[in-house]
mmCIF file of C-alpha atoms in Angstrom:
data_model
loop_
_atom_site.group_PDB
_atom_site.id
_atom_site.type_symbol
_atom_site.label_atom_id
_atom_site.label_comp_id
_atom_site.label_asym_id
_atom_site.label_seq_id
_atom_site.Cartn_x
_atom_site.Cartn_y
_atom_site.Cartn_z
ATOM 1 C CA UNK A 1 0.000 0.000 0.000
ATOM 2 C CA UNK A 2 2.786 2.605 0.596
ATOM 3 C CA UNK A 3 4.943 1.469 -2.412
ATOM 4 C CA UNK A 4 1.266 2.070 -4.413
ATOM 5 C CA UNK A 5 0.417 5.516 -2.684
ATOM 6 C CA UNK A 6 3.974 6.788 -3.368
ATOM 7 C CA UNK A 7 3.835 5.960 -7.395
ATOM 8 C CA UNK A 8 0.337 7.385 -7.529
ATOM 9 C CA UNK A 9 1.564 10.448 -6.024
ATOM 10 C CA UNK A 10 4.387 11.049 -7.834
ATOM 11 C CA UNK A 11 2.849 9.732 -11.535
ATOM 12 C CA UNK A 12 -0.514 10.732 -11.560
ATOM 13 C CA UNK A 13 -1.105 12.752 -8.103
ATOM 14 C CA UNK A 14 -4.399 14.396 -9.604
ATOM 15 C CA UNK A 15 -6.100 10.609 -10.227
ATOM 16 C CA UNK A 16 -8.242 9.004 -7.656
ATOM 17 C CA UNK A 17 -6.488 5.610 -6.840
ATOM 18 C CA UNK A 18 -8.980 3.666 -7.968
ATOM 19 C CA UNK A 19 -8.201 5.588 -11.754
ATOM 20 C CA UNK A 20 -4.745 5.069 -11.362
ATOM 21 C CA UNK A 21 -4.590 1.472 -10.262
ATOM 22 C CA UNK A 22 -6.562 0.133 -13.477
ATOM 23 C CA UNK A 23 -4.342 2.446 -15.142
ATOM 24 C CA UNK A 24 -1.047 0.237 -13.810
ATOM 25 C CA UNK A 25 -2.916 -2.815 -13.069
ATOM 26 C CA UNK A 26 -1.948 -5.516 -15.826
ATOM 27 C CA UNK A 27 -3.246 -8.689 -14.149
ATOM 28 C CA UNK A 28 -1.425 -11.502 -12.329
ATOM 29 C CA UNK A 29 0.501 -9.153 -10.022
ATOM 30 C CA UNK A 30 1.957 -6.976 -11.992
ATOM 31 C CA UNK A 31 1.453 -3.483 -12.295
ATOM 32 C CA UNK A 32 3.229 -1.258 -15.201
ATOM 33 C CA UNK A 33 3.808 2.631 -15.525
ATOM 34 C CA UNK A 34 4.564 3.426 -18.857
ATOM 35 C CA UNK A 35 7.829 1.780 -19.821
ATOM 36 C CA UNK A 36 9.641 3.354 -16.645
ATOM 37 C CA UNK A 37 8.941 0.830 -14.035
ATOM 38 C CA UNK A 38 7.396 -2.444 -13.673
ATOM 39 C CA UNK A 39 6.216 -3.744 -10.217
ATOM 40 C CA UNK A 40 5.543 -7.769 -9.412
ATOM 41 C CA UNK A 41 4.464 -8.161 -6.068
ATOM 42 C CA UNK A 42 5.571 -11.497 -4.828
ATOM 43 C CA UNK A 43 4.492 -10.512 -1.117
ATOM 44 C CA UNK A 44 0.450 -10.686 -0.800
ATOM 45 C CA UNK A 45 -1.482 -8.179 -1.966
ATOM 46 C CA UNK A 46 -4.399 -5.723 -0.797
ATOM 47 C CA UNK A 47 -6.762 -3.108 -2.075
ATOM 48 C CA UNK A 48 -9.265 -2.014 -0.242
ATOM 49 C CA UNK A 49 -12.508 -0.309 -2.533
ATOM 50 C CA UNK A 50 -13.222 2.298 0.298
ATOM 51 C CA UNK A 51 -9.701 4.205 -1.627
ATOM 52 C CA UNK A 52 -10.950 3.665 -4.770
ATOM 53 C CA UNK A 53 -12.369 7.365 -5.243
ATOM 54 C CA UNK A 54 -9.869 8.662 -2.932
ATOM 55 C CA UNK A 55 -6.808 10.772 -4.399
ATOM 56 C CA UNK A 56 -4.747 11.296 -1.164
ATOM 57 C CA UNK A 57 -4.530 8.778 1.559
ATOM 58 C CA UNK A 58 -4.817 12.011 4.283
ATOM 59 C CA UNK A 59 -8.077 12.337 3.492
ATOM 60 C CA UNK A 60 -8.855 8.980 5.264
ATOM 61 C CA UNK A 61 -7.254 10.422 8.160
ATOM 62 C CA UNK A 62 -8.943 13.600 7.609
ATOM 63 C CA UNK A 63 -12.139 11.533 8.361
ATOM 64 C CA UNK A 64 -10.401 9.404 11.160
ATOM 65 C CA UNK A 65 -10.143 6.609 9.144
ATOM 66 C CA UNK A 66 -6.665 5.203 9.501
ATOM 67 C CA UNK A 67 -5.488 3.025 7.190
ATOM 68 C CA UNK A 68 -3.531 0.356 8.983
ATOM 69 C CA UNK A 69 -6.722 -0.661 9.892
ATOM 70 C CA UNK A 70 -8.968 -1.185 7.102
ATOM 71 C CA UNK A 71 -6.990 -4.800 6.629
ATOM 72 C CA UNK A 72 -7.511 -4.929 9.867
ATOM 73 C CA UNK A 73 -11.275 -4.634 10.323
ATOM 74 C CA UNK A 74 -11.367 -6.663 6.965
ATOM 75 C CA UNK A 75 -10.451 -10.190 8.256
ATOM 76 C CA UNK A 76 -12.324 -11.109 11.084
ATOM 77 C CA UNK A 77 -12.478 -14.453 12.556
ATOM 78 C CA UNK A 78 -15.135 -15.513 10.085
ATOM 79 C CA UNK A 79 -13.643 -13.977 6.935
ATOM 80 C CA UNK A 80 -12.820 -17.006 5.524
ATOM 81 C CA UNK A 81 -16.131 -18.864 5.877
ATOM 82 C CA UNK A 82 -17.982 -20.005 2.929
ATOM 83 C CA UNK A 83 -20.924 -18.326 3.848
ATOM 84 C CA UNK A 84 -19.062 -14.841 3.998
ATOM 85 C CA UNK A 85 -19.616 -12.218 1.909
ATOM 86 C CA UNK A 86 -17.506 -9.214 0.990
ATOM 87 C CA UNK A 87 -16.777 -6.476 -1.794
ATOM 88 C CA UNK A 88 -13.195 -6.688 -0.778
ATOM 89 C CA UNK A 89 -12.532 -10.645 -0.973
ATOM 90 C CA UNK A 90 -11.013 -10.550 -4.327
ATOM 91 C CA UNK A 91 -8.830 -7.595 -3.582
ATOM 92 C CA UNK A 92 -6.941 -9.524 -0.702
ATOM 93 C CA UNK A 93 -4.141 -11.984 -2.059
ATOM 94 C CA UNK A 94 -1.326 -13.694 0.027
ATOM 95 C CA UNK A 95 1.588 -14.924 -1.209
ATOM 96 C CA UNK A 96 1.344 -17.954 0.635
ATOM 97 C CA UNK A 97 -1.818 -19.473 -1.225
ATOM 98 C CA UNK A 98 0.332 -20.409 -3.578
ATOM 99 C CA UNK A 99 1.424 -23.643 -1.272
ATOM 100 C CA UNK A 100 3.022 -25.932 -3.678
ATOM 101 C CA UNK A 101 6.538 -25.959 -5.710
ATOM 102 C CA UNK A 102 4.430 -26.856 -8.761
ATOM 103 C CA UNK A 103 1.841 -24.107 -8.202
ATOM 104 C CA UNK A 104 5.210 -21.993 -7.798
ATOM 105 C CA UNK A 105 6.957 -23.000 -11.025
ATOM 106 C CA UNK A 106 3.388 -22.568 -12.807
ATOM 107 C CA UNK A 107 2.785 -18.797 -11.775
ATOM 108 C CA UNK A 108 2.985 -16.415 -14.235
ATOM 109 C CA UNK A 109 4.115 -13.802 -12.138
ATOM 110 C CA UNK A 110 6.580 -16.185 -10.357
ATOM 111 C CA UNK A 111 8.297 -16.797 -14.220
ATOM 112 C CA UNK A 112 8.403 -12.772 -14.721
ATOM 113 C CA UNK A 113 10.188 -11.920 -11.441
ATOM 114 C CA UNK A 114 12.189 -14.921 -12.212
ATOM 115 C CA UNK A 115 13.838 -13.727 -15.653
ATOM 116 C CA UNK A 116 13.722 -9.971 -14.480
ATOM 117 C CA UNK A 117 16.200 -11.409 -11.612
ATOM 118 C CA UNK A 118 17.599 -13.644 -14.042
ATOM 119 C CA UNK A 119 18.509 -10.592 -16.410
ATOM 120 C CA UNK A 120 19.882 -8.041 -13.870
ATOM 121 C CA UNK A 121 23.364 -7.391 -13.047
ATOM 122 C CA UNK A 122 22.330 -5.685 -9.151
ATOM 123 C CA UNK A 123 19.750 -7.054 -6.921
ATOM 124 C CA UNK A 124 18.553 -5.106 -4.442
ATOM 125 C CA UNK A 125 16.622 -7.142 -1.418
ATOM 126 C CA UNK A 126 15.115 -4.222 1.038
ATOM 127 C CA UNK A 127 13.393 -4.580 4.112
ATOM 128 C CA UNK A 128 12.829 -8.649 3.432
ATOM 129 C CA UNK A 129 13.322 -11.263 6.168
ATOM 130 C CA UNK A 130 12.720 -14.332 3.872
ATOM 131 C CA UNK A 131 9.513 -15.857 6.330
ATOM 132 C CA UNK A 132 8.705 -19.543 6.305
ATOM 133 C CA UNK A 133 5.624 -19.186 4.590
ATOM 134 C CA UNK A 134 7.016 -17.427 1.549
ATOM 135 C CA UNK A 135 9.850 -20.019 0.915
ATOM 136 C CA UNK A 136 8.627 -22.386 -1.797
ATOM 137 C CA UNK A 137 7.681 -18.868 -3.957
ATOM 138 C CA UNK A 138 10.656 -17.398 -2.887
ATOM 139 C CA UNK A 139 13.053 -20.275 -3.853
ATOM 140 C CA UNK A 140 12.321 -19.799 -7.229
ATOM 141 C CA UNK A 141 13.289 -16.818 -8.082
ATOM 142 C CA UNK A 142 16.501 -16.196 -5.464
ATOM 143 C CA UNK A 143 18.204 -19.873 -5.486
ATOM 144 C CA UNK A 144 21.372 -20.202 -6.531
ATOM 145 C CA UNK A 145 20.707 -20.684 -9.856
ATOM 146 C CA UNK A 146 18.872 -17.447 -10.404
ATOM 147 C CA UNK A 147 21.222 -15.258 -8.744
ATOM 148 C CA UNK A 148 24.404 -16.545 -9.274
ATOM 149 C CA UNK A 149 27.474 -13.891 -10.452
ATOM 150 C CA UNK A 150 25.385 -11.095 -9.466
ATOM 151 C CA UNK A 151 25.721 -8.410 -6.907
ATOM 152 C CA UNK A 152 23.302 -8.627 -4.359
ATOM 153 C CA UNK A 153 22.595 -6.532 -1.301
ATOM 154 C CA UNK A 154 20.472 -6.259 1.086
ATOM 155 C CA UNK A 155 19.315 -3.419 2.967
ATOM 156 C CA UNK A 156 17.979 -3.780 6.542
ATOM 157 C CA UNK A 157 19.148 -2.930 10.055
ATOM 158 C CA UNK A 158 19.771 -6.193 10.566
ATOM 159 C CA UNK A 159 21.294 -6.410 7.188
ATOM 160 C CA UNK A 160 24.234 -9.013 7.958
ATOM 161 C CA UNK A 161 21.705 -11.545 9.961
ATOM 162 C CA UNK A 162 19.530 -11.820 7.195
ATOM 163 C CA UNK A 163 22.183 -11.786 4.172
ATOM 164 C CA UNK A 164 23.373 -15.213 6.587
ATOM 165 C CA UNK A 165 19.733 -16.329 6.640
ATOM 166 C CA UNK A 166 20.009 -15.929 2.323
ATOM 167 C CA UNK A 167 22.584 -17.899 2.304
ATOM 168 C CA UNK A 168 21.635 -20.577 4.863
ATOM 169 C CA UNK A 169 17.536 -20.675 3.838
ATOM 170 C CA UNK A 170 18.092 -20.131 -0.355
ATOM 171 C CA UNK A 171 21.012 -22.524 -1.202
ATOM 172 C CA UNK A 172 22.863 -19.643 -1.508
ATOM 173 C CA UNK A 173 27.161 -20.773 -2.060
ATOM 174 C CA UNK A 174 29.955 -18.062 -0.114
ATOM 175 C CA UNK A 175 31.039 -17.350 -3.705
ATOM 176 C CA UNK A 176 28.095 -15.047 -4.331
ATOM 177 C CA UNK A 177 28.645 -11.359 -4.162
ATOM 178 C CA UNK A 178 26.466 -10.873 -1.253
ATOM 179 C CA UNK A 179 26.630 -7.348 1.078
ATOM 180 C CA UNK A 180 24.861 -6.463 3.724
ATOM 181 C CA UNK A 181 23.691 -2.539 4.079
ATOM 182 C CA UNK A 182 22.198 -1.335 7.064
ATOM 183 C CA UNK A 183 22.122 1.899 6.496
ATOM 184 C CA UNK A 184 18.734 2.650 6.099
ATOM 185 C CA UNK A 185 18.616 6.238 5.802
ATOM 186 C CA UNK A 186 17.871 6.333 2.401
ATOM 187 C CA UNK A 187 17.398 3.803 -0.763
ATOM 188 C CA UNK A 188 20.652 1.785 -1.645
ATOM 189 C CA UNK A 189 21.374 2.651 -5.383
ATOM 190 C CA UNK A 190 24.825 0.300 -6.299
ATOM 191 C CA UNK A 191 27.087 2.939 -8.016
ATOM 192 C CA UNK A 192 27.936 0.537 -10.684
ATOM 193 C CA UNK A 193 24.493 1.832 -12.852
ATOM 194 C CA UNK A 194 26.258 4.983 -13.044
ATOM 195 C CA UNK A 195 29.598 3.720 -14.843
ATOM 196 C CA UNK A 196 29.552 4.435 -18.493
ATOM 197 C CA UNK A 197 30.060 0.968 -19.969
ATOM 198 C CA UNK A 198 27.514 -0.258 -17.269
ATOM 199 C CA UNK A 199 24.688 1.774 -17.801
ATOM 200 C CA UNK A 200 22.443 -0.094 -19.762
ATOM 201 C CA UNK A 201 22.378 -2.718 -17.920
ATOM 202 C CA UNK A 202 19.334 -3.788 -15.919
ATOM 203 C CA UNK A 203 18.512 -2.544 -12.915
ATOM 204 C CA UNK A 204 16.278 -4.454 -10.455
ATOM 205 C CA UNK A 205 14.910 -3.887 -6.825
ATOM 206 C CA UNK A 206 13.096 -5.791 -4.875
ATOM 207 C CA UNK A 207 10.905 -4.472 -2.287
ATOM 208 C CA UNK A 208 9.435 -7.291 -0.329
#
């Protein structure tokens, strides 16, 4: 919700987000903006239709709506009872109902992020703790296979815990150029975009 918020503010801040997510919203988890930046969310997903005719998310606190708990009131202990009915049940995805390694392999979001990885040279991993119930989805797209001769880093106060955790969780071998960064002041952009030879080459983050 904030990575969606900031875009909309920044690309379209006069649309209502409802205009500007079927705008971006190309199906199967993926959202595109023009050809500047394409978003896959790997990590769940939720969308609530009281923003839809909403263009700034201060306006729900305006009202004393605040938005960490719309999810919240959302799923109750009955949400997920056959006999429950609500606008919103479409609109909330997580990541782990995708509970098999074939149901993995067979996503077609799973396949983009995998040859987006597959095709960068730097791999940026913010704010991510790998969790259990992401792993089989997960191990598709960061194994060693995937990764392998790249520069990754991740970013995270506890940067050089979790960059062990990659390693340990992902099948991850020492020979990978992992770093940890845990300063988190601002974004970590690898300086290696910037070179002139380098420059065209792709450029991913991941923002799980």
């Amino acid at each position: 919700m904030n990575l969606f918020i900031s875009l909309k503010n920044y690309f379209s801040p006069n649309e209502s987000m409802g205009e500007f997510l079927i705008k971006i919203d190309k199906g199967n988890n993926l959202w595109q903006i023009d050809d500047k930046i394409s978003v896959i969310n790997m990590n769940g997903y939720f969308y609530s239709s009281l923003l839809s005719f909403l263009s700034d998310i201060n306006t729900l606190q305006s009202d004393k709506i605040e938005p960490h708990k719309i999810l919240q009131d959302k799923i109750t202990s009955d949400y997920f009872s056959p006999t429950f009915i609500d606008k919103d049940a479409e609109l909330i995805k997580f990541a782990w109902e995708s509970n098999s390694v074939t149901i993995a392999r067979d996503l077609s979001f799973v396949k983009y992020a995998k040859a987006k990885i597959s095709e960068s040279k730097n791999i940026v991993i913010i704010g991510y703790t790998f969790p259990l119930y992401n792993r089989l989805v997960d191990l598709e797209y960061l194994s060693q296979d995937v990764i392998a001769n790249r520069d990754v880093v991740v970013q995270d106060p506890n940067g050089k815990t979790i960059t062990q955790n990659l390693l340990d969780y992902y099948r991850i071998n020492g020979n990978n150029k992992l770093k940890p960064v845990v300063d988190c002041d601002s974004f970590y952009i690898p300086s290696s975009i910037f070179g002139v030879n380098e420059y065209q080459q792709p450029f991913s983050v991941s923002v799980l």
